[in-house]
mmCIF file of C-alpha atoms in Angstrom:
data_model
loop_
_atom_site.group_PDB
_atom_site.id
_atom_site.type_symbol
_atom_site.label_atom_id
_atom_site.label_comp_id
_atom_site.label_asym_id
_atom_site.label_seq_id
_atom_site.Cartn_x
_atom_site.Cartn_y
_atom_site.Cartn_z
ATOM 1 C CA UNK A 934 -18.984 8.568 33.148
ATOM 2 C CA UNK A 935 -22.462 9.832 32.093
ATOM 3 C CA UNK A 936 -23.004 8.577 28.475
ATOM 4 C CA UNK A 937 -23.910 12.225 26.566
ATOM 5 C CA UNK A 938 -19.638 12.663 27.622
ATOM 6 C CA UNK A 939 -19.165 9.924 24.979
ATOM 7 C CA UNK A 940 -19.124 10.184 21.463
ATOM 8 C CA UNK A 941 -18.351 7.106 19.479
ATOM 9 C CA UNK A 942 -15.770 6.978 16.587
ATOM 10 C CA UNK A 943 -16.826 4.392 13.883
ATOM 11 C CA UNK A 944 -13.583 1.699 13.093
ATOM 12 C CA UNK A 945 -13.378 -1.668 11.363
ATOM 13 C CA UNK A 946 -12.822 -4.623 14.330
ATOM 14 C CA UNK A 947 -9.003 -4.980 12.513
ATOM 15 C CA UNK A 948 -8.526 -1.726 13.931
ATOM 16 C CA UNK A 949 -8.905 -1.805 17.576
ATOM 17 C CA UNK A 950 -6.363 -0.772 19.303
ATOM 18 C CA UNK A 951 -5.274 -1.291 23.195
ATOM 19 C CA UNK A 952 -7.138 0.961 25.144
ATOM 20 C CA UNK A 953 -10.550 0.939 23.069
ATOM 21 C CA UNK A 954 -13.930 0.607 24.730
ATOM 22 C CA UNK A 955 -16.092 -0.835 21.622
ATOM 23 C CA UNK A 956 -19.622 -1.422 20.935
ATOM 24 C CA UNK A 957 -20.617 -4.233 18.114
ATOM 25 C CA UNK A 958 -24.456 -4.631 17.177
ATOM 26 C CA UNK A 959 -25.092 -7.665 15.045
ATOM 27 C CA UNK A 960 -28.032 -8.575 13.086
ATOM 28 C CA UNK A 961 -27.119 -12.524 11.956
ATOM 29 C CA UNK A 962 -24.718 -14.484 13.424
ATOM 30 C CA UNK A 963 -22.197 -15.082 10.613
ATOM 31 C CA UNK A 964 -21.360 -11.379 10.838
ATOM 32 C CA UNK A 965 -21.204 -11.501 14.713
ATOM 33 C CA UNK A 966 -18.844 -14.845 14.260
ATOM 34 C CA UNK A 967 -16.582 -13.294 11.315
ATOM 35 C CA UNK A 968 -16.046 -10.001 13.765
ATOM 36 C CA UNK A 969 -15.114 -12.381 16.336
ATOM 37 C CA UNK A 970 -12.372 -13.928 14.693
ATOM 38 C CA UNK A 971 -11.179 -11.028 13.847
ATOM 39 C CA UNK A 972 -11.078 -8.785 17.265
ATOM 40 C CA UNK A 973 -9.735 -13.024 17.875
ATOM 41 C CA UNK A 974 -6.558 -13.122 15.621
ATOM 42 C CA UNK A 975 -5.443 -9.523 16.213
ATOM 43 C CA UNK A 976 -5.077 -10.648 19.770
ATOM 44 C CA UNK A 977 -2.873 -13.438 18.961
ATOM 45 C CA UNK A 978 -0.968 -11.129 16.642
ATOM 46 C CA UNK A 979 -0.268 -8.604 19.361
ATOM 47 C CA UNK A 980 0.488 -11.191 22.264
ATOM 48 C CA UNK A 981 -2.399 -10.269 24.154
ATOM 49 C CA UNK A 982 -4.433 -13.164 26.079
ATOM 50 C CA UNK A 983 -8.057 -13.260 24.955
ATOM 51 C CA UNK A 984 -11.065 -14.125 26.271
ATOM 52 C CA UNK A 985 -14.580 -14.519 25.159
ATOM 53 C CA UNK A 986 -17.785 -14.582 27.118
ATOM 54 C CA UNK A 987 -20.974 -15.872 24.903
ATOM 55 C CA UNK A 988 -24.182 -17.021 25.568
ATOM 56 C CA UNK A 989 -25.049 -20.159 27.683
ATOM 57 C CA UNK A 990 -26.083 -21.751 24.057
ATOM 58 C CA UNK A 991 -23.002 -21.951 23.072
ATOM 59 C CA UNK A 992 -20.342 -24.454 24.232
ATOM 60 C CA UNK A 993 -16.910 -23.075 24.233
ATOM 61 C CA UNK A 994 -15.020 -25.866 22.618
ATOM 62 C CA UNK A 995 -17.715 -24.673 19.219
ATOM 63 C CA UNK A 996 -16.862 -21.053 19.721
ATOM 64 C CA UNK A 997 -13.042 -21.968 20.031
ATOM 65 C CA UNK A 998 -12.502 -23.560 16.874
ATOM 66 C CA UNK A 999 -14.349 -20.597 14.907
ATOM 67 C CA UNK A 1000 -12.726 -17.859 16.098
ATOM 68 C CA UNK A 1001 -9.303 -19.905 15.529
ATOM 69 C CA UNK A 1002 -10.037 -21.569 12.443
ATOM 70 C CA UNK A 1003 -10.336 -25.102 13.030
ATOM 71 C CA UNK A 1004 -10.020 -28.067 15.662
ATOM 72 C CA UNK A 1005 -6.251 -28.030 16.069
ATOM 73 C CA UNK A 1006 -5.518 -24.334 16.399
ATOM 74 C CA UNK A 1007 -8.454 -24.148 18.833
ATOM 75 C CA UNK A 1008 -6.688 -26.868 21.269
ATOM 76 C CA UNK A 1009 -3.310 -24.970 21.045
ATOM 77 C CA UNK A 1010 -4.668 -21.439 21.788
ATOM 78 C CA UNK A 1011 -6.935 -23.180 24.177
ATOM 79 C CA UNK A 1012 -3.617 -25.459 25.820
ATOM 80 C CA UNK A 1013 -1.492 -22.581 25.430
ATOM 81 C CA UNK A 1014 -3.935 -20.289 27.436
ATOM 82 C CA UNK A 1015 -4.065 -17.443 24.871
ATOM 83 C CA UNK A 1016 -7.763 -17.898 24.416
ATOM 84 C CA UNK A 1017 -10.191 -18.262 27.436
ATOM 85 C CA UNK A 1018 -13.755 -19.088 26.206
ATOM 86 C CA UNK A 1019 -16.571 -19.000 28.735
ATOM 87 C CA UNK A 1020 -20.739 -19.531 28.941
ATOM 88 C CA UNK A 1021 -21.086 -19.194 32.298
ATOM 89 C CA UNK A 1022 -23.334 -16.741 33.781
ATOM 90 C CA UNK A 1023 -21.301 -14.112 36.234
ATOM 91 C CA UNK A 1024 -23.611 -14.245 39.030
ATOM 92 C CA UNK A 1025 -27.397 -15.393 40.488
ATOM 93 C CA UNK A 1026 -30.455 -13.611 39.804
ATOM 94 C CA UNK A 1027 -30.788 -11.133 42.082
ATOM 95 C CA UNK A 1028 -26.933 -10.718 43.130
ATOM 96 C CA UNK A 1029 -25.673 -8.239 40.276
ATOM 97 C CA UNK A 1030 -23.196 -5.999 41.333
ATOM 98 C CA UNK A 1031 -21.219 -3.687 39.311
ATOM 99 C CA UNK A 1032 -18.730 -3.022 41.186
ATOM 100 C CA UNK A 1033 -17.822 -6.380 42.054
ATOM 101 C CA UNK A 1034 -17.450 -7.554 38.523
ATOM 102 C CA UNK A 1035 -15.743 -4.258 37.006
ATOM 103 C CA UNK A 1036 -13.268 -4.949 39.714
ATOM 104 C CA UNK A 1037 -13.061 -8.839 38.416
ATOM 105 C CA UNK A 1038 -11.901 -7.493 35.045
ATOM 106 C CA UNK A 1039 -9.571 -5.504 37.164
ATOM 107 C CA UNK A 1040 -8.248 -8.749 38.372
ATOM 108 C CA UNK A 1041 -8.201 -10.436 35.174
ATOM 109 C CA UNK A 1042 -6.139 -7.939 33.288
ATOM 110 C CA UNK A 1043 -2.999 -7.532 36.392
ATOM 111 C CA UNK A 1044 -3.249 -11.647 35.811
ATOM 112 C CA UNK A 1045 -2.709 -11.676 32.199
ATOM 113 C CA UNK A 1046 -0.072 -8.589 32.672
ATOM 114 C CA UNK A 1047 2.116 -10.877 35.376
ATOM 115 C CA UNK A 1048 1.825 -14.009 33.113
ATOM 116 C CA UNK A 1049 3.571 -11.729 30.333
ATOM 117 C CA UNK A 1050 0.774 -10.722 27.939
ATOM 118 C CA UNK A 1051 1.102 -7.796 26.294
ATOM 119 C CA UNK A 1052 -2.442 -6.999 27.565
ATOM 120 C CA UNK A 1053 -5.985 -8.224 27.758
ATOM 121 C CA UNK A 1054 -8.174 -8.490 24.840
ATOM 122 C CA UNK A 1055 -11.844 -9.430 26.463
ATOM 123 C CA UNK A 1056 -15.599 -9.709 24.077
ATOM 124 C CA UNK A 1057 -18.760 -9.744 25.919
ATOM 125 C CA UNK A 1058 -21.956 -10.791 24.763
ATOM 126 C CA UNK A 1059 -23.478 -8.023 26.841
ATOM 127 C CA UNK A 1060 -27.622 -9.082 26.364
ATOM 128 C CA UNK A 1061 -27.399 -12.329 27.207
ATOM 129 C CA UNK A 1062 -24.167 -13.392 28.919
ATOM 130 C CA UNK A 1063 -24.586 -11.420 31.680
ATOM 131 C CA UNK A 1064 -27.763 -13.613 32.187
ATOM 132 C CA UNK A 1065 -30.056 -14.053 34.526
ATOM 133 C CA UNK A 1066 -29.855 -10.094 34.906
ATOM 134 C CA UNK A 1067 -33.158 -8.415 36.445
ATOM 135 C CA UNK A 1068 -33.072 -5.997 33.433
ATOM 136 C CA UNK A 1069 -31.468 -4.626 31.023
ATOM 137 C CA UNK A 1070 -30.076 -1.245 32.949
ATOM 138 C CA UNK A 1071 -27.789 -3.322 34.580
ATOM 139 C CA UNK A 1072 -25.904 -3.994 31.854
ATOM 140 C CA UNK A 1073 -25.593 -0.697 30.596
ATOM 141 C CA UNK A 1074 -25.066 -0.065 34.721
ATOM 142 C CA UNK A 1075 -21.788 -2.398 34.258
ATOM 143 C CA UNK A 1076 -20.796 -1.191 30.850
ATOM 144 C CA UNK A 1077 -20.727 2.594 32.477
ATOM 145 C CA UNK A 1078 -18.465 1.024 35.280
ATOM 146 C CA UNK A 1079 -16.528 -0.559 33.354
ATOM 147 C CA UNK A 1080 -15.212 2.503 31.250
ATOM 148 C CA UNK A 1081 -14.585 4.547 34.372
ATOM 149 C CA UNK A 1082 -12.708 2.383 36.265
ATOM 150 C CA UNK A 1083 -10.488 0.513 33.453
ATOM 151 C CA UNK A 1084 -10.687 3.327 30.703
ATOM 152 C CA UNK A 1085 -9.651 6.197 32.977
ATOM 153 C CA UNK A 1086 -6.523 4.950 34.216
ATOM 154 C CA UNK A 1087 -3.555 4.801 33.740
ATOM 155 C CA UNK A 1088 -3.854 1.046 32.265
ATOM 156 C CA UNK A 1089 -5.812 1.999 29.800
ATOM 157 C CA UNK A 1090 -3.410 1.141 26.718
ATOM 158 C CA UNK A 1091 -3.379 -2.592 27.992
ATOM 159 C CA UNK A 1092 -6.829 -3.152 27.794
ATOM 160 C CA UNK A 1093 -9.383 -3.782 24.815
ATOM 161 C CA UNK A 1094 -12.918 -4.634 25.747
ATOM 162 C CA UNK A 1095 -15.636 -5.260 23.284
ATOM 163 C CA UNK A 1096 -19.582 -5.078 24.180
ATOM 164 C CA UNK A 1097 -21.518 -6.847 21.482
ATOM 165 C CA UNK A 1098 -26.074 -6.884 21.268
ATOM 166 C CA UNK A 1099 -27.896 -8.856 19.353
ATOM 167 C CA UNK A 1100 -30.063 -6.106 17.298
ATOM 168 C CA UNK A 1101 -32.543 -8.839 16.628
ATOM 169 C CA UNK A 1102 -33.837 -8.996 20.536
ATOM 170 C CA UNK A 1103 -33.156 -5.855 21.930
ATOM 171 C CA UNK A 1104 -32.355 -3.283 18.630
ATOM 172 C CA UNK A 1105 -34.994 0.003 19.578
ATOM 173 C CA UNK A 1106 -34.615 -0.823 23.004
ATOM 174 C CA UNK A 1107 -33.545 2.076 25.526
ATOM 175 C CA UNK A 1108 -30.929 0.072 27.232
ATOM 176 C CA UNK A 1109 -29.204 -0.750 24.131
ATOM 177 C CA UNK A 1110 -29.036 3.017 22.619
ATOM 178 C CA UNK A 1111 -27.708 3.767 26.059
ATOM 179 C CA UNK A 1112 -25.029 0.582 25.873
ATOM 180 C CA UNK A 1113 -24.428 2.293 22.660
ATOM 181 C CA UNK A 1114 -24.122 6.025 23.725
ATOM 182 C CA UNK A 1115 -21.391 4.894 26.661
ATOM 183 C CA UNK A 1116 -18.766 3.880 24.635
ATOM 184 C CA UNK A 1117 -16.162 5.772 22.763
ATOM 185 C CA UNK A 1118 -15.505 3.211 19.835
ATOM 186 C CA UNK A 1119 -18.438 1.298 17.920
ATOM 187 C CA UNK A 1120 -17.776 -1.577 15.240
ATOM 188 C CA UNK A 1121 -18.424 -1.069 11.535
ATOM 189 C CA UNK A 1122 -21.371 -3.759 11.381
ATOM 190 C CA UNK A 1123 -19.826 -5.924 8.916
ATOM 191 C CA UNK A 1124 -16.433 -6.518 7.409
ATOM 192 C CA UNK A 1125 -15.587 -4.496 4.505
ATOM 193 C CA UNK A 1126 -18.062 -1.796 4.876
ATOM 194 C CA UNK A 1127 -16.483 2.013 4.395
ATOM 195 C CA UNK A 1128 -18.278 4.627 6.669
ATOM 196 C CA UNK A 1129 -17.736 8.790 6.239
ATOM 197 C CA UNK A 1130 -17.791 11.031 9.002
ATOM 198 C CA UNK A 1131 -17.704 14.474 7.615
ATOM 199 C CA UNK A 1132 -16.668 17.540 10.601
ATOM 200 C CA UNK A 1133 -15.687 20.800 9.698
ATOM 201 C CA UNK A 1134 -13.539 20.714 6.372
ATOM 202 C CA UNK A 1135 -12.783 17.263 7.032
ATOM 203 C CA UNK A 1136 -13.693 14.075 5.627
ATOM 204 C CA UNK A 1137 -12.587 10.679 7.543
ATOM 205 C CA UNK A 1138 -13.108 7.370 6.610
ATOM 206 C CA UNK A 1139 -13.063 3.559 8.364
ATOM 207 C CA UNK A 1140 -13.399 0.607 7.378
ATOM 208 C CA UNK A 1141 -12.252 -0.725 3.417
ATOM 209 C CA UNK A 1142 -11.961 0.772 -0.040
ATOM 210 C CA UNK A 1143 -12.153 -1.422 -2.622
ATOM 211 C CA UNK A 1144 -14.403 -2.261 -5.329
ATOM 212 C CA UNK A 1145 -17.197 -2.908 -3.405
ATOM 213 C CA UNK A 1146 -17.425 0.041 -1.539
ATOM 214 C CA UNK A 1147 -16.212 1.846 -4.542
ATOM 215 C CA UNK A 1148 -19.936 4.197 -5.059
ATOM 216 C CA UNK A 1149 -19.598 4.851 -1.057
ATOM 217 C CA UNK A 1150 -16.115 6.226 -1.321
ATOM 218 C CA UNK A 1151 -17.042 8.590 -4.391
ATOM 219 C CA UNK A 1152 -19.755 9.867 -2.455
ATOM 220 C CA UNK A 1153 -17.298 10.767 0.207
ATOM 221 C CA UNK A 1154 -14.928 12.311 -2.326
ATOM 222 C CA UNK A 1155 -17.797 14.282 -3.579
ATOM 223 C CA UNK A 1156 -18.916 15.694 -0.390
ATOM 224 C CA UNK A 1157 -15.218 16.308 0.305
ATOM 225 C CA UNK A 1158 -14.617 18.928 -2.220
ATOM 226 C CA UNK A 1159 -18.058 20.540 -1.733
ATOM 227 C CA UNK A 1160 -17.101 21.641 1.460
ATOM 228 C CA UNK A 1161 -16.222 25.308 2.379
ATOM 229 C CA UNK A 1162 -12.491 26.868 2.739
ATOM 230 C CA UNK A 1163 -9.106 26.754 1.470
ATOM 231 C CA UNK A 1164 -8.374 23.840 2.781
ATOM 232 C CA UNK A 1165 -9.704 20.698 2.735
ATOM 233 C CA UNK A 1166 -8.997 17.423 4.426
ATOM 234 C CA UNK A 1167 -8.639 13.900 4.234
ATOM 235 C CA UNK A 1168 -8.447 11.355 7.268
ATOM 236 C CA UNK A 1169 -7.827 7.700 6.242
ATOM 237 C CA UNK A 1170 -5.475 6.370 8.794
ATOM 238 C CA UNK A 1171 -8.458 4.105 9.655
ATOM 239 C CA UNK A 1172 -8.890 2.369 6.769
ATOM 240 C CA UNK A 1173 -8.117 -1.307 6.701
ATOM 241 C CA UNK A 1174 -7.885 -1.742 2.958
ATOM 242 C CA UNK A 1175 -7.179 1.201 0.737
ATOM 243 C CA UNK A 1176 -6.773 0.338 -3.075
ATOM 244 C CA UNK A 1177 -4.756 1.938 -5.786
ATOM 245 C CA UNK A 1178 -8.262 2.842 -7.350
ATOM 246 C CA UNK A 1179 -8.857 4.668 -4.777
ATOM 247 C CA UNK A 1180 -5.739 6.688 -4.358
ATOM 248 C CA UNK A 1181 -5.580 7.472 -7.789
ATOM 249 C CA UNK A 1182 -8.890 9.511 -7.456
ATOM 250 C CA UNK A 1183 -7.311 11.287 -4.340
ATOM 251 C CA UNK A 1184 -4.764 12.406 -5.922
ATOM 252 C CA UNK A 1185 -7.071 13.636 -9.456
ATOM 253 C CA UNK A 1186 -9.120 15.423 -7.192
ATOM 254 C CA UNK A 1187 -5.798 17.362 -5.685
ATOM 255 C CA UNK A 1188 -4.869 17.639 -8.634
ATOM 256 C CA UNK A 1189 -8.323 19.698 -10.132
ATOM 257 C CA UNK A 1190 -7.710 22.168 -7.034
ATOM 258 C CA UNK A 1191 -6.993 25.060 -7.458
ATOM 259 C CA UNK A 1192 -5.337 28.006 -5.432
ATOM 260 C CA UNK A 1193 -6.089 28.890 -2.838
ATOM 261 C CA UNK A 1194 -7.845 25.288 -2.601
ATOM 262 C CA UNK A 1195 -5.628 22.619 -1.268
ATOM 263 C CA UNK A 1196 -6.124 19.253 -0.319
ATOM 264 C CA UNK A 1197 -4.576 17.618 3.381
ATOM 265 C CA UNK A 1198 -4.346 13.849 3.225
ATOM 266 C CA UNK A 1199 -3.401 12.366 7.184
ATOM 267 C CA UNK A 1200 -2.647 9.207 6.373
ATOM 268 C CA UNK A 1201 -0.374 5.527 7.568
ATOM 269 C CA UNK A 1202 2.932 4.990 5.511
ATOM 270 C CA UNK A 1203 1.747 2.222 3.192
ATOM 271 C CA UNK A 1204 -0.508 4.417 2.213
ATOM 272 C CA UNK A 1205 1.535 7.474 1.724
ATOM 273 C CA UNK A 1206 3.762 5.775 -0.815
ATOM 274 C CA UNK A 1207 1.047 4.690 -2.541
ATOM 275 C CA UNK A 1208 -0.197 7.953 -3.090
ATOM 276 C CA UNK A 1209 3.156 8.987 -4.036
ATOM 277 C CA UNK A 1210 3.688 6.466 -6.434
ATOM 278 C CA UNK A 1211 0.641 7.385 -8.328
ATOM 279 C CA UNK A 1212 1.935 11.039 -8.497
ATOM 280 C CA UNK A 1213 1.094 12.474 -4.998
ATOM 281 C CA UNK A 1214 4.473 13.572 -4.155
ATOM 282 C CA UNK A 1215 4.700 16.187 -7.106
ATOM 283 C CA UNK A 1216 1.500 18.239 -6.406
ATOM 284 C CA UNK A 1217 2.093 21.350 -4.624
ATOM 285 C CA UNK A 1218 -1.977 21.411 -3.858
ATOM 286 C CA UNK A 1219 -1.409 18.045 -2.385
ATOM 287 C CA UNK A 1220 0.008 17.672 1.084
ATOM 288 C CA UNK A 1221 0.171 14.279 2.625
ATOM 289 C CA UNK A 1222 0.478 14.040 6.148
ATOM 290 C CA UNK A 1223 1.625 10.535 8.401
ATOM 291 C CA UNK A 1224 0.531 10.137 11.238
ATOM 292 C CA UNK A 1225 0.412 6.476 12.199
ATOM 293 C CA UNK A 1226 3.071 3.698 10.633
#
């Protein structure tokens, strides 16, 4: 699939859902471990088998017990065979083939579908785990593979695939805007950021608000209502975290409408009650819309 067909949507990694195609660029390893145990748990949580490729540096007994949380639940997950960790290269210099590993993932995920997972949950350290690659187009070679053959079909919902870079080597580099441009999902760079798309008359956010992304949610809020026609809207069914602060000022800012100004909130459940507990349910300029659970 030619990457300009692409256009990413920005989510937090507790987010993810089967079927996503997601790109992660770190910048310090904490961040790139933290997101990790993350994308990690959520696959325990859904049943899915996991499995990690990193970098030859890194043994996978280490990564094991970070992404689990300690010794003991690392040798369970690891016994149990929920949690495959690997830092082996995937073929010689000079023998990369596309093809032939795309169809390996193929492989992997009918495996972990006839041993009774719910699906496969795979992370990729794309720059160097791929190692000893001739350059850096293959990667984004296998990466466009990849999403063609396992994205396009009709296994899609069973599969969530993660791509991660290390900004620090390759960030500016062609082949890593290009990684970036092929895939439909890409990570919030750290946990408990809050991004704002704007499109149209609509305003979505991903990611958390809380207090500390309290200034970058009023600045969403702010370019919300500045925007043109009778109605306007509001997309937070991505949001991991959404605080009472926060709904209270979605609700004050329905509530300063007025008519023909309206305000559309699409929204998850826990999140509609909490907007109709702070008063939500009463305002005829307010109408709240669920779409997820």
């Amino acid at each position: 699939m030619p990457a300009q067909d692409l256009h990413g949507r920005a989510v937090g990694v507790d987010r993810l859902q089967p079927g996503d195609h997601a790109f992660f660029a770190y910048s310090d390893d904490e961040t790139c471990w933290e997101i990790l145990s993350v994308f990690t748990q959520q696959g325990f949580e859904r049943d899915e088998k996991v499995g990690l490729l990193v970098d030859v540096t890194h043994a996978p007994g280490w990564v094991a017990e970070r992404v689990t949380g300690g010794p003991e639940a690392a040798r369970r997950a690891l016994r149990d065979g929920r949690l495959v960790v690997s830092n082996a290269p995937r073929f010689a210099r000079g023998g990369f083939d596309a093809t032939r590993l795309v169809e390996g993932a193929r492989r992997r995920l009918d495996t972990v579908l006839a041993e009774g997972y719910t699906g496969l949950r795979s992370a990729s350290e794309m720059s160097l785990a791929l190692a000893p690659i001739d350059n850096l187009g293959q990667a984004v070679e296998y990466e466009i593979a990849l999403h063609a053959s396992l994205f396009s079909t009709g296994q899609k919902s069973r599969y969530t695939a993660l791509c991660y870079w290390d900004e620090r080597l390759f960030g500016g580099t062609d082949a890593m805007k290009e990684a970036r441009s092929v895939h439909p999902v890409i990570l919030l760079d750290r946990l408990g950021a809050l991004h704002a798309s704007v499109s149209g008359n609509r305003v979505s956010l991903t990611g958390e608000s809380d207090l500390a992304s309290r200034a970058e949610f009023d600045k969403a809020l702010a370019a919300l209502t500045g925007l043109p026609g009778p109605v306007l809207v509001l997309d937070i069914t991505d949001l991991s975290f959404f605080d009472a602060h926060s709904a209270g000022a979605v609700v004050r800012l329905a509530a300063g409408l007025t008519a023909p100004r309206r305000l559309e909130v699409h929204c998850r459940s826990a999140q509609r009650r909490l907007l109709h507990l702070l008063g939500g349910k009463s305002l005829a300029q307010l109408s709240i819309i669920t779409t997820r659970l």
